[in-house]
Amino acid sequence: MFRIPGRTVGVVVTAVALSVVALQAARANGAPPSNALLPDLQTVVPLHLQLVNAHQQEIIRFSNGIANTGAGHLRLRPELPAAGGTVQSAVQELLDAEGTSVWSGVVSQFDFHPDHNHWHIAAVAEFSIHRGSPTGPKVTSAEKVTFCLIDWYKLDGSPSKTPDRTYFDCAGQQGISPGWVDQYHQATEGQSLDITGAAPGTYYLVSTSNPERSFLESEYSNNTSWTKFELRRDSKGNPKITITG
């Protein structure tokens, strides 16, 4: 567990495993050398939960962040598609202590978002809501959420620091430096889940970074965090949520 200004970041342990994509990349390009510094992605506890009614749907909106607490950068560069293409390969690069690229492999893809007019990386995070416990019955989820990854703010208490912002736009190379967080505000498209008609009770909003373990990192067991909330309904059936953990 580590601290962000005014926030506490925790984890829920999951099984450690490399994804098929990551394994394929490692096999195609060879195992990373011993001097390659790996990132370590951890999810900031979902914050600013807000329940809104939109077109007869009950939507929970929330803020979310992904921290890199590892020794190495999460660095991804595009391989451009054919003219007019809307998908391009995402190549992960691992650097050594001198900042030299010592390993690379295709681990995901970039998709072009016309509304945002830039490229987003696929398979970065998964959001889901579970009843009763973080691993209880899944009520709803959004998989393969795409992001434009940048250094948004510095992480307090991280053992590895990068003094200056390295990744700051969505035009080409993207990533998260050691000791930095990529943050998405609750008003951003995709920062929501539909819970229309959910029964009153205890729920957990669970956020997992690198859910398919597509990106090579040093640790996969600390990628999940959650926020607990109570859902209740008034006499007219209108919902209200209260954060409880």
Coordinates of N, CA and C in Angstrom, one line a residue:
M1 N 0.8 -1.2 0.0 CA 0.0 0.0 0.0 C 0.9 1.2 0.0
F2 N 0.5 2.3 -0.8 CA 1.3 3.5 -0.9 C 0.4 4.7 -0.9
R3 N 1.0 5.9 -0.7 CA 0.2 7.1 -0.6 C 0.3 8.0 -1.8
I4 N -0.8 8.5 -2.3 CA -0.9 9.6 -3.2 C -1.4 10.8 -2.4
P5 N -1.1 12.0 -2.7 CA -1.6 13.2 -1.9 C -3.1 13.1 -1.7
G6 N -3.4 12.9 -0.4 CA -4.8 12.9 0.0 C -5.5 11.5 -0.3
R7 N -4.8 10.5 -0.7 CA -5.4 9.3 -1.1 C -4.6 8.1 -0.6
T8 N -5.2 7.0 -0.4 CA -4.5 5.7 -0.1 C -4.7 4.8 -1.2
V9 N -3.6 4.1 -1.7 CA -3.7 3.2 -2.8 C -3.5 1.8 -2.2
G10 N -4.4 0.8 -2.5 CA -4.2 -0.5 -2.0 C -4.3 -1.5 -3.1
V11 N -4.2 -2.8 -2.8 CA -4.2 -3.8 -3.9 C -5.0 -5.0 -3.4
V12 N -5.5 -5.7 -4.3 CA -6.1 -7.0 -4.1 C -5.3 -8.0 -4.9
V13 N -4.8 -9.1 -4.2 CA -3.9 -10.0 -4.8 C -4.6 -10.9 -5.9
T14 N -4.0 -11.0 -7.0 CA -4.5 -11.9 -8.1 C -3.4 -12.9 -8.5
A15 N -3.7 -13.9 -9.3 CA -2.8 -14.8 -9.7 C -1.7 -14.2 -10.6
V16 N -0.5 -14.7 -10.5 CA 0.6 -14.2 -11.3 C 0.7 -15.0 -12.5
A17 N 0.7 -14.3 -13.7 CA 0.8 -15.1 -15.0 C 1.1 -14.1 -16.1
L18 N 1.9 -14.5 -17.0 CA 2.1 -13.8 -18.2 C 0.9 -14.1 -19.2
S19 N 0.5 -13.0 -19.9 CA -0.6 -13.3 -20.9 C 0.0 -14.0 -22.1
V20 N -0.9 -14.4 -22.9 CA -0.6 -15.1 -24.2 C 0.2 -14.0 -25.1
V21 N -0.3 -12.8 -25.1 CA 0.3 -11.7 -25.9 C 1.7 -11.5 -25.4
A22 N 1.9 -11.4 -24.1 CA 3.2 -11.1 -23.6 C 4.2 -12.3 -23.8
L23 N 3.7 -13.5 -23.7 CA 4.5 -14.7 -23.9 C 4.9 -14.7 -25.4
Q24 N 3.9 -14.4 -26.3 CA 4.3 -14.4 -27.7 C 5.3 -13.4 -28.0
A25 N 5.2 -12.2 -27.4 CA 6.2 -11.2 -27.6 C 7.6 -11.6 -27.1
A26 N 7.6 -12.3 -25.9 CA 8.9 -12.7 -25.4 C 9.5 -13.8 -26.3
R27 N 8.7 -14.7 -26.8 CA 9.2 -15.8 -27.6 C 9.7 -15.2 -28.9
A28 N 9.0 -14.3 -29.5 CA 9.4 -13.7 -30.8 C 10.6 -12.9 -30.7
N29 N 10.8 -12.2 -29.6 CA 11.9 -11.3 -29.4 C 13.0 -11.8 -28.4
G30 N 12.8 -13.0 -27.8 CA 13.7 -13.5 -26.8 C 13.4 -12.9 -25.5
A31 N 13.8 -13.5 -24.4 CA 13.5 -13.0 -23.1 C 14.3 -11.7 -22.9
P32 N 13.7 -10.8 -22.1 CA 14.4 -9.5 -21.8 C 15.8 -9.8 -21.2
P33 N 16.8 -9.0 -21.5 CA 18.1 -9.3 -20.9 C 18.1 -8.9 -19.4
S34 N 19.1 -9.3 -18.7 CA 19.1 -9.1 -17.2 C 19.2 -7.6 -16.8
N35 N 19.7 -6.8 -17.7 CA 19.8 -5.4 -17.4 C 18.6 -4.6 -17.8
A36 N 17.5 -5.2 -18.3 CA 16.3 -4.5 -18.7 C 15.5 -4.2 -17.4
L37 N 15.1 -2.9 -17.3 CA 14.3 -2.5 -16.1 C 12.8 -2.5 -16.4
L38 N 12.1 -3.3 -15.6 CA 10.7 -3.5 -15.9 C 9.8 -2.5 -15.1
P39 N 8.7 -2.1 -15.7 CA 7.7 -1.3 -15.0 C 6.9 -2.2 -14.0
D40 N 6.2 -1.6 -13.1 CA 5.3 -2.3 -12.2 C 4.0 -1.4 -12.1
L41 N 2.9 -1.9 -12.7 CA 1.7 -1.1 -12.7 C 0.8 -1.4 -11.5
Q42 N 0.3 -0.4 -10.9 CA -0.6 -0.5 -9.8 C -1.7 0.4 -10.0
T43 N -3.0 0.0 -9.7 CA -4.1 0.8 -9.9 C -4.5 1.7 -8.7
V44 N -4.6 3.0 -8.9 CA -5.1 3.9 -7.9 C -6.5 3.5 -7.5
V45 N -6.9 3.5 -6.2 CA -8.2 3.2 -5.8 C -9.2 4.1 -6.5
P46 N -10.3 3.6 -7.2 CA -11.3 4.4 -7.9 C -11.8 5.5 -6.9
L47 N -11.9 6.7 -7.4 CA -12.4 7.8 -6.6 C -13.5 8.6 -7.2
H48 N -14.1 9.5 -6.5 CA -15.2 10.4 -7.0 C -16.3 9.7 -7.6
L49 N -16.8 8.6 -7.0 CA -17.9 7.9 -7.5 C -19.1 8.8 -7.5
Q50 N -19.9 8.8 -8.6 CA -21.1 9.6 -8.7 C -22.1 8.8 -9.5
L51 N -23.3 8.8 -9.0 CA -24.4 8.1 -9.7 C -25.2 9.1 -10.4
V52 N -25.4 8.9 -11.7 CA -26.2 9.8 -12.6 C -27.2 9.0 -13.3
N53 N -28.4 9.6 -13.6 CA -29.4 9.1 -14.4 C -29.3 9.7 -15.8
A54 N -29.2 8.9 -16.8 CA -29.0 9.3 -18.2 C -29.8 8.4 -19.1
H55 N -30.9 9.0 -19.8 CA -31.7 8.3 -20.7 C -32.2 7.0 -20.1
Q56 N -32.8 7.1 -18.9 CA -33.4 6.0 -18.2 C -32.3 4.9 -17.8
Q57 N -31.1 5.3 -17.8 CA -30.0 4.4 -17.4 C -29.4 4.9 -16.1
E58 N -29.0 4.0 -15.2 CA -28.3 4.4 -13.9 C -26.8 4.1 -14.1
I59 N -26.0 5.2 -14.1 CA -24.6 5.1 -14.5 C -23.8 5.6 -13.3
I60 N -22.8 4.8 -13.0 CA -21.8 5.2 -12.0 C -20.6 5.7 -12.7
R61 N -20.2 7.0 -12.4 CA -19.0 7.6 -13.0 C -17.9 7.6 -11.9
F62 N -16.6 7.6 -12.3 CA -15.6 7.5 -11.3 C -14.2 7.9 -11.9
S63 N -13.3 8.4 -11.1 CA -12.0 8.7 -11.5 C -11.1 7.5 -11.3
N64 N -10.0 7.4 -12.1 CA -9.2 6.2 -12.1 C -7.8 6.6 -12.5
G65 N -6.8 6.0 -11.9 CA -5.4 6.2 -12.2 C -4.6 4.9 -12.2
I66 N -3.5 4.9 -13.0 CA -2.6 3.8 -13.1 C -1.2 4.3 -12.7
A67 N -0.6 3.8 -11.7 CA 0.7 4.2 -11.2 C 1.8 3.2 -11.7
N68 N 3.0 3.7 -12.0 CA 4.1 2.9 -12.3 C 5.1 3.0 -11.1
T69 N 5.2 1.9 -10.3 CA 6.0 1.9 -9.1 C 7.3 1.1 -9.3
G70 N 7.5 0.7 -10.6 CA 8.6 -0.2 -10.9 C 9.9 0.6 -11.2
A71 N 11.0 -0.1 -11.5 CA 12.3 0.5 -11.7 C 12.4 1.0 -13.2
G72 N 11.5 0.5 -14.1 CA 11.6 0.8 -15.5 C 10.4 1.5 -16.0
H73 N 10.5 2.1 -17.2 CA 9.4 2.8 -17.8 C 8.4 1.8 -18.4
L74 N 7.1 2.2 -18.4 CA 6.2 1.6 -19.3 C 6.3 2.4 -20.6
R75 N 7.0 2.0 -21.6 CA 7.1 2.7 -22.8 C 6.6 2.0 -24.0
L76 N 5.7 2.6 -24.8 CA 5.0 2.0 -25.9 C 5.1 2.9 -27.1
R77 N 5.6 2.4 -28.2 CA 5.7 3.2 -29.4 C 4.8 2.5 -30.5
P78 N 4.3 3.3 -31.5 CA 3.4 2.7 -32.5 C 4.2 2.2 -33.7
E79 N 3.7 1.2 -34.3 CA 4.1 0.9 -35.7 C 3.0 1.3 -36.6
L80 N 3.2 2.2 -37.5 CA 2.2 2.8 -38.2 C 1.5 1.9 -39.2
P81 N 0.1 2.0 -39.3 CA -0.6 1.1 -40.2 C -0.5 1.6 -41.7
A82 N -1.1 0.8 -42.6 CA -1.2 1.3 -44.0 C -2.0 2.6 -44.0
A83 N -1.9 3.3 -45.1 CA -2.6 4.6 -45.2 C -4.0 4.4 -45.0
G84 N -4.6 5.3 -44.1 CA -6.0 5.3 -43.8 C -6.4 4.2 -42.7
G85 N -5.4 3.5 -42.2 CA -5.8 2.5 -41.2 C -6.1 3.1 -39.9
T86 N -6.9 2.4 -39.1 CA -7.4 2.9 -37.8 C -6.8 2.1 -36.7
V87 N -6.0 1.1 -37.0 CA -5.3 0.3 -35.9 C -3.8 0.1 -36.2
Q88 N -3.0 0.2 -35.2 CA -1.6 0.1 -35.4 C -1.0 -0.7 -34.2
S89 N 0.1 -1.4 -34.4 CA 0.7 -2.2 -33.3 C 1.3 -1.3 -32.3
A90 N 1.2 -1.8 -31.0 CA 1.9 -1.1 -29.9 C 3.1 -1.9 -29.5
V91 N 4.3 -1.4 -29.6 CA 5.5 -2.0 -29.3 C 6.0 -1.5 -28.0
Q92 N 6.2 -2.5 -27.0 CA 6.7 -2.1 -25.7 C 8.3 -2.2 -25.8
E93 N 8.9 -1.1 -25.2 CA 10.3 -1.1 -25.2 C 10.8 -1.1 -23.7
L94 N 11.8 -1.9 -23.4 CA 12.4 -2.0 -22.1 C 13.8 -1.3 -22.2
L95 N 14.0 -0.4 -21.2 CA 15.3 0.3 -21.1 C 16.2 -0.2 -20.0
D96 N 17.5 0.1 -20.2 CA 18.4 -0.2 -19.1 C 18.6 1.0 -18.2
A97 N 19.5 1.0 -17.3 CA 19.7 2.1 -16.3 C 20.2 3.3 -17.0
E98 N 20.8 3.2 -18.2 CA 21.3 4.3 -18.9 C 20.3 4.9 -19.9
G99 N 19.1 4.3 -19.9 CA 18.0 4.8 -20.8 C 18.1 4.3 -22.2
T100 N 18.9 3.3 -22.4 CA 19.0 2.7 -23.8 C 18.0 1.5 -23.9
S101 N 17.3 1.5 -25.1 CA 16.4 0.5 -25.3 C 17.1 -0.9 -25.5
V102 N 16.8 -1.9 -24.7 CA 17.5 -3.2 -24.8 C 16.6 -4.3 -25.1
W103 N 15.3 -4.1 -25.3 CA 14.3 -5.1 -25.7 C 13.1 -4.5 -26.2
S104 N 12.4 -5.1 -27.2 CA 11.1 -4.6 -27.7 C 10.3 -5.7 -28.2
G105 N 9.0 -5.5 -28.2 CA 8.1 -6.6 -28.8 C 6.7 -6.0 -28.9
V106 N 5.9 -6.5 -29.8 CA 4.5 -6.1 -30.0 C 3.7 -6.7 -28.9
V107 N 3.0 -5.9 -28.1 CA 2.3 -6.4 -26.9 C 0.8 -6.0 -27.0
S108 N 0.4 -5.0 -27.8 CA -1.0 -4.6 -27.8 C -1.2 -3.9 -29.1
Q109 N -2.2 -3.0 -29.2 CA -2.4 -2.2 -30.4 C -2.9 -0.8 -30.0
F110 N -2.7 0.1 -30.9 CA -3.3 1.5 -30.8 C -4.5 1.6 -31.7
D111 N -5.6 2.1 -31.1 CA -6.8 2.4 -31.9 C -7.0 3.9 -32.0
F112 N -7.4 4.4 -33.2 CA -7.6 5.8 -33.4 C -9.0 6.2 -32.9
H113 N -9.1 7.2 -32.1 CA -10.4 7.7 -31.6 C -10.7 9.0 -32.3
P114 N -11.6 9.0 -33.2 CA -11.9 10.2 -33.9 C -12.4 11.4 -33.0
D115 N -13.2 11.0 -32.0 CA -13.7 12.0 -31.1 C -12.6 12.7 -30.3
H116 N -11.5 12.0 -30.0 CA -10.4 12.6 -29.3 C -9.2 13.0 -30.2
N117 N -9.3 12.6 -31.5 CA -8.3 12.9 -32.5 C -6.9 12.5 -32.1
H118 N -6.8 11.3 -31.4 CA -5.5 10.7 -31.2 C -5.6 9.2 -30.9
W119 N -4.5 8.6 -30.8 CA -4.4 7.1 -30.6 C -4.5 6.7 -29.2
H120 N -5.2 5.7 -28.9 CA -5.3 5.1 -27.6 C -4.8 3.7 -27.6
I121 N -4.2 3.2 -26.5 CA -3.7 1.9 -26.3 C -4.8 0.9 -25.8
A122 N -4.9 -0.2 -26.4 CA -5.9 -1.2 -25.9 C -5.4 -2.0 -24.8
A123 N -6.3 -2.7 -24.1 CA -6.0 -3.7 -23.0 C -5.3 -3.1 -21.8
V124 N -5.5 -1.8 -21.5 CA -4.8 -1.1 -20.4 C -5.5 -1.4 -19.1
A125 N -6.8 -1.5 -19.1 CA -7.6 -1.6 -17.8 C -8.9 -2.3 -18.0
E126 N -9.4 -2.8 -16.9 CA -10.8 -3.4 -16.8 C -11.5 -2.8 -15.6
F127 N -12.7 -2.4 -15.8 CA -13.5 -1.9 -14.7 C -14.7 -2.9 -14.5
S128 N -15.1 -3.2 -13.3 CA -16.2 -4.1 -13.1 C -16.8 -3.8 -11.7
I129 N -18.1 -4.2 -11.5 CA -18.8 -4.0 -10.3 C -19.2 -5.4 -9.8
H130 N -18.9 -5.7 -8.6 CA -19.2 -7.0 -8.0 C -20.1 -6.9 -6.8
R131 N -20.9 -7.8 -6.5 CA -21.8 -7.8 -5.4 C -21.3 -8.6 -4.2
G132 N -21.2 -7.9 -3.0 CA -20.9 -8.6 -1.8 C -19.4 -8.7 -1.5
S133 N -18.5 -8.8 -2.5 CA -17.1 -8.8 -2.2 C -16.4 -8.4 -3.5
P134 N -15.1 -8.1 -3.5 CA -14.4 -7.8 -4.7 C -14.3 -8.9 -5.7
T135 N -14.5 -10.1 -5.3 CA -14.5 -11.3 -6.2 C -15.9 -11.9 -6.3
G136 N -17.0 -11.2 -5.8 CA -18.3 -11.8 -5.8 C -18.9 -11.7 -7.2
P137 N -20.2 -12.1 -7.3 CA -20.8 -12.1 -8.6 C -20.7 -10.8 -9.3
K138 N -20.3 -10.9 -10.6 CA -20.1 -9.6 -11.4 C -21.4 -9.1 -11.9
V139 N -21.7 -7.8 -11.6 CA -22.9 -7.2 -12.0 C -22.7 -6.6 -13.4
T140 N -21.6 -6.0 -13.6 CA -21.3 -5.3 -14.9 C -19.8 -5.1 -15.1
S141 N -19.4 -4.9 -16.3 CA -17.9 -4.7 -16.5 C -17.7 -4.0 -17.9
A142 N -16.6 -3.4 -18.0 CA -16.1 -2.8 -19.3 C -14.7 -3.3 -19.5
E143 N -14.5 -4.1 -20.5 CA -13.2 -4.7 -20.7 C -12.4 -4.0 -21.9
K144 N -11.1 -4.1 -21.8 CA -10.2 -3.5 -22.8 C -10.5 -2.0 -23.0
V145 N -10.6 -1.3 -21.9 CA -10.7 0.1 -21.9 C -9.4 0.6 -22.6
T146 N -9.5 1.6 -23.5 CA -8.3 2.2 -24.1 C -8.0 3.5 -23.5
F147 N -6.7 3.8 -23.5 CA -6.1 4.9 -22.9 C -5.1 5.6 -23.8
C148 N -4.9 6.9 -23.6 CA -3.7 7.6 -24.0 C -2.8 7.7 -22.8
L149 N -1.7 7.0 -22.7 CA -0.9 7.0 -21.4 C 0.1 8.1 -21.4
I150 N 0.1 8.9 -20.3 CA 1.0 10.0 -20.2 C 1.4 10.1 -18.7
D151 N 2.4 10.8 -18.4 CA 2.8 11.2 -17.0 C 1.9 12.3 -16.6
W152 N 0.9 12.0 -15.7 CA 0.0 13.1 -15.3 C 0.4 13.7 -14.0
Y153 N 0.8 13.0 -12.9 CA 1.3 13.6 -11.7 C 2.3 12.6 -11.0
K154 N 3.1 13.1 -10.2 CA 4.1 12.3 -9.5 C 3.5 11.6 -8.3
L155 N 4.0 10.4 -8.1 CA 3.5 9.5 -7.0 C 4.3 9.7 -5.8
D156 N 3.6 10.1 -4.7 CA 4.3 10.2 -3.4 C 4.6 8.9 -2.8
G157 N 5.8 8.7 -2.3 CA 6.1 7.5 -1.6 C 6.6 6.4 -2.5
S158 N 6.7 6.6 -3.8 CA 7.2 5.6 -4.7 C 8.7 5.4 -4.5
P159 N 9.2 4.1 -4.4 CA 10.7 3.9 -4.3 C 11.5 4.3 -5.5
S160 N 10.8 4.5 -6.7 CA 11.5 4.9 -7.9 C 10.9 6.2 -8.4
K161 N 11.8 7.1 -8.7 CA 11.3 8.4 -9.2 C 11.9 8.8 -10.5
T162 N 11.2 9.5 -11.3 CA 11.7 10.2 -12.5 C 11.4 11.6 -12.3
P163 N 12.4 12.5 -12.2 CA 12.1 13.9 -11.8 C 11.3 14.6 -12.8
D164 N 11.5 14.4 -14.1 CA 10.7 15.2 -15.0 C 9.8 14.3 -15.8
R165 N 8.7 15.0 -16.3 CA 7.7 14.3 -17.1 C 8.3 13.9 -18.4
T166 N 8.2 12.6 -18.8 CA 8.7 12.0 -20.0 C 7.7 11.9 -21.1
Y167 N 6.5 11.5 -20.7 CA 5.4 11.2 -21.7 C 4.3 12.3 -21.4
F168 N 4.0 13.1 -22.4 CA 3.1 14.2 -22.2 C 2.2 14.5 -23.3
D169 N 2.1 13.7 -24.4 CA 1.1 13.9 -25.4 C 0.8 12.5 -26.0
C170 N -0.2 12.5 -26.9 CA -0.7 11.3 -27.5 C -0.4 11.2 -28.9
A171 N 0.6 11.9 -29.4 CA 0.9 12.0 -30.8 C 1.7 10.7 -31.3
G172 N 2.5 10.2 -30.4 CA 3.4 9.1 -30.8 C 3.7 8.2 -29.7
Q173 N 4.9 8.2 -29.2 CA 5.4 7.4 -28.1 C 4.6 7.8 -26.8
Q174 N 4.1 6.7 -26.1 CA 3.3 7.0 -24.9 C 3.9 6.1 -23.8
G175 N 3.4 6.4 -22.6 CA 3.9 5.6 -21.4 C 3.7 6.2 -20.1
I176 N 4.2 5.6 -19.1 CA 4.2 6.1 -17.7 C 5.6 5.9 -17.1
S177 N 6.3 7.0 -16.7 CA 7.6 6.9 -16.1 C 7.6 6.3 -14.7
P178 N 8.7 5.7 -14.2 CA 8.7 5.3 -12.8 C 8.4 6.4 -11.9
G179 N 7.5 6.2 -11.0 CA 7.1 7.2 -10.0 C 6.1 8.2 -10.5
W180 N 5.4 7.9 -11.6 CA 4.4 8.8 -12.1 C 3.0 8.0 -12.2
V181 N 2.0 8.8 -12.4 CA 0.6 8.2 -12.5 C -0.1 8.8 -13.7
D182 N -0.8 8.0 -14.5 CA -1.7 8.4 -15.5 C -3.1 8.5 -14.9
Q183 N -3.8 9.6 -15.0 CA -5.0 9.8 -14.3 C -6.1 10.1 -15.3
Y184 N -7.3 9.5 -15.1 CA -8.5 9.8 -15.9 C -9.6 10.3 -15.0
H185 N -10.2 11.5 -15.3 CA -11.2 12.1 -14.5 C -12.6 11.4 -14.8
Q186 N -13.5 11.5 -13.8 CA -14.8 10.9 -13.9 C -15.6 11.4 -15.1
A187 N -15.4 12.6 -15.6 CA -16.1 13.1 -16.7 C -15.7 12.6 -18.0
T188 N -14.5 11.9 -18.1 CA -14.0 11.4 -19.3 C -14.8 10.3 -19.9
E189 N -14.9 10.2 -21.2 CA -15.6 9.1 -21.8 C -15.0 7.8 -21.4
G190 N -15.8 6.8 -21.1 CA -15.3 5.5 -20.7 C -15.1 5.3 -19.2
Q191 N -15.2 6.4 -18.4 CA -15.0 6.3 -17.0 C -16.4 6.1 -16.3
S192 N -17.1 5.0 -16.7 CA -18.4 4.8 -16.2 C -18.8 3.3 -16.4
L193 N -19.8 2.9 -15.5 CA -20.4 1.6 -15.6 C -21.9 1.7 -15.4
D194 N -22.6 0.8 -16.1 CA -24.1 0.9 -16.0 C -24.6 -0.1 -15.0
I195 N -25.3 0.4 -14.0 CA -25.9 -0.5 -12.9 C -27.4 -0.4 -12.9
T196 N -28.0 -0.1 -14.1 CA -29.5 0.0 -14.1 C -30.2 -1.2 -13.5
G197 N -31.1 -0.9 -12.6 CA -31.9 -1.9 -12.0 C -31.2 -2.8 -10.9
A198 N -30.0 -2.5 -10.6 CA -29.3 -3.3 -9.5 C -30.0 -3.2 -8.2
A199 N -30.1 -4.3 -7.5 CA -30.8 -4.4 -6.2 C -30.0 -3.7 -5.1
P200 N -30.7 -3.2 -4.1 CA -30.0 -2.6 -3.0 C -29.0 -3.6 -2.4
G201 N -27.9 -3.1 -1.9 CA -26.9 -4.0 -1.3 C -25.5 -3.4 -1.3
T202 N -24.5 -4.3 -0.9 CA -23.1 -3.9 -0.9 C -22.4 -4.3 -2.2
Y203 N -21.7 -3.3 -2.8 CA -21.0 -3.5 -4.0 C -19.6 -3.1 -4.0
Y204 N -18.8 -3.6 -4.9 CA -17.4 -3.2 -5.0 C -17.1 -2.8 -6.5
L205 N -16.6 -1.6 -6.6 CA -16.1 -1.1 -7.9 C -14.7 -1.5 -8.0
V206 N -14.3 -2.5 -8.9 CA -13.0 -3.0 -9.0 C -12.3 -2.5 -10.3
S207 N -11.1 -2.1 -10.2 CA -10.3 -1.6 -11.3 C -9.0 -2.4 -11.4
T208 N -8.7 -2.9 -12.5 CA -7.5 -3.7 -12.7 C -6.7 -3.2 -13.9
S209 N -5.5 -2.8 -13.7 CA -4.6 -2.4 -14.8 C -3.9 -3.6 -15.4
N210 N -3.7 -3.5 -16.7 CA -3.0 -4.6 -17.5 C -3.8 -5.9 -17.2
P211 N -5.1 -6.0 -17.4 CA -5.9 -7.1 -17.0 C -5.6 -8.4 -17.8
E212 N -5.1 -8.3 -19.1 CA -4.7 -9.4 -19.9 C -3.3 -9.7 -19.7
R213 N -2.6 -9.0 -18.9 CA -1.1 -9.1 -18.7 C -0.4 -9.0 -20.1
S214 N -0.9 -8.1 -20.9 CA -0.3 -7.9 -22.2 C 1.1 -7.2 -22.1
F215 N 1.2 -6.3 -21.2 CA 2.5 -5.5 -21.0 C 3.4 -6.3 -20.1
L216 N 4.7 -6.4 -20.4 CA 5.6 -7.0 -19.5 C 5.9 -6.0 -18.3
E217 N 5.8 -6.6 -17.1 CA 6.1 -5.8 -15.9 C 6.6 -6.8 -14.9
S218 N 7.2 -6.2 -13.8 CA 7.9 -7.0 -12.8 C 6.9 -7.8 -11.9
E219 N 5.7 -7.3 -11.7 CA 4.8 -8.0 -10.8 C 3.3 -7.8 -11.3
Y220 N 2.6 -9.0 -11.3 CA 1.2 -8.9 -11.8 C 0.2 -9.1 -10.7
S221 N 0.7 -9.4 -9.4 CA -0.2 -9.7 -8.4 C -0.8 -8.4 -7.6
N222 N -0.3 -7.2 -8.1 CA -0.7 -6.0 -7.4 C -1.4 -5.0 -8.3
N223 N -2.1 -5.5 -9.3 CA -2.7 -4.7 -10.3 C -4.1 -4.2 -10.1
T224 N -4.7 -4.7 -9.0 CA -6.1 -4.5 -8.8 C -6.4 -3.7 -7.5
S225 N -7.4 -2.8 -7.6 CA -7.8 -2.1 -6.4 C -9.3 -1.9 -6.4
W226 N -10.0 -1.5 -5.3 CA -11.4 -1.5 -5.4 C -11.9 -0.4 -4.4
T227 N -13.1 0.0 -4.6 CA -13.9 0.9 -3.7 C -15.2 0.2 -3.4
K228 N -15.5 0.2 -2.1 CA -16.8 -0.4 -1.6 C -17.8 0.6 -1.4
F229 N -19.1 0.3 -1.9 CA -20.2 1.3 -1.7 C -21.5 0.5 -1.5
E230 N -22.4 1.2 -0.8 CA -23.7 0.7 -0.5 C -24.7 1.4 -1.5
L231 N -25.6 0.5 -2.1 CA -26.6 1.0 -3.0 C -28.0 0.8 -2.3
R232 N -28.7 1.9 -2.2 CA -30.1 1.8 -1.7 C -31.0 2.5 -2.6
R233 N -32.3 2.3 -2.4 CA -33.4 2.9 -3.2 C -34.5 3.5 -2.3
D234 N -35.0 4.6 -2.7 CA -36.1 5.2 -2.0 C -37.4 4.6 -2.4
S235 N -38.5 5.1 -1.8 CA -39.8 4.5 -2.0 C -40.2 4.5 -3.5
K236 N -39.6 5.4 -4.3 CA -39.9 5.5 -5.7 C -39.0 4.7 -6.5
G237 N -38.0 4.0 -5.9 CA -37.0 3.2 -6.6 C -35.8 4.0 -7.1
N238 N -35.7 5.2 -6.7 CA -34.6 6.0 -7.1 C -33.3 5.6 -6.4
P239 N -32.2 5.4 -7.0 CA -31.0 4.9 -6.4 C -30.1 6.0 -5.8
K240 N -29.4 5.6 -4.7 CA -28.4 6.4 -4.1 C -27.2 5.6 -3.6
I241 N -26.0 6.0 -3.8 CA -24.8 5.3 -3.3 C -24.1 6.0 -2.2
T242 N -23.5 5.2 -1.3 CA -22.7 5.8 -0.2 C -21.4 5.0 -0.2
I243 N -20.2 5.7 -0.2 CA -18.9 5.0 -0.2 C -18.7 4.5 1.3
T244 N -18.3 3.3 1.4 CA -18.2 2.7 2.8 C -16.8 2.0 3.0
G245 N -16.0 2.0 2.0 CA -14.7 1.4 2.2 C -13.8 1.5 0.9

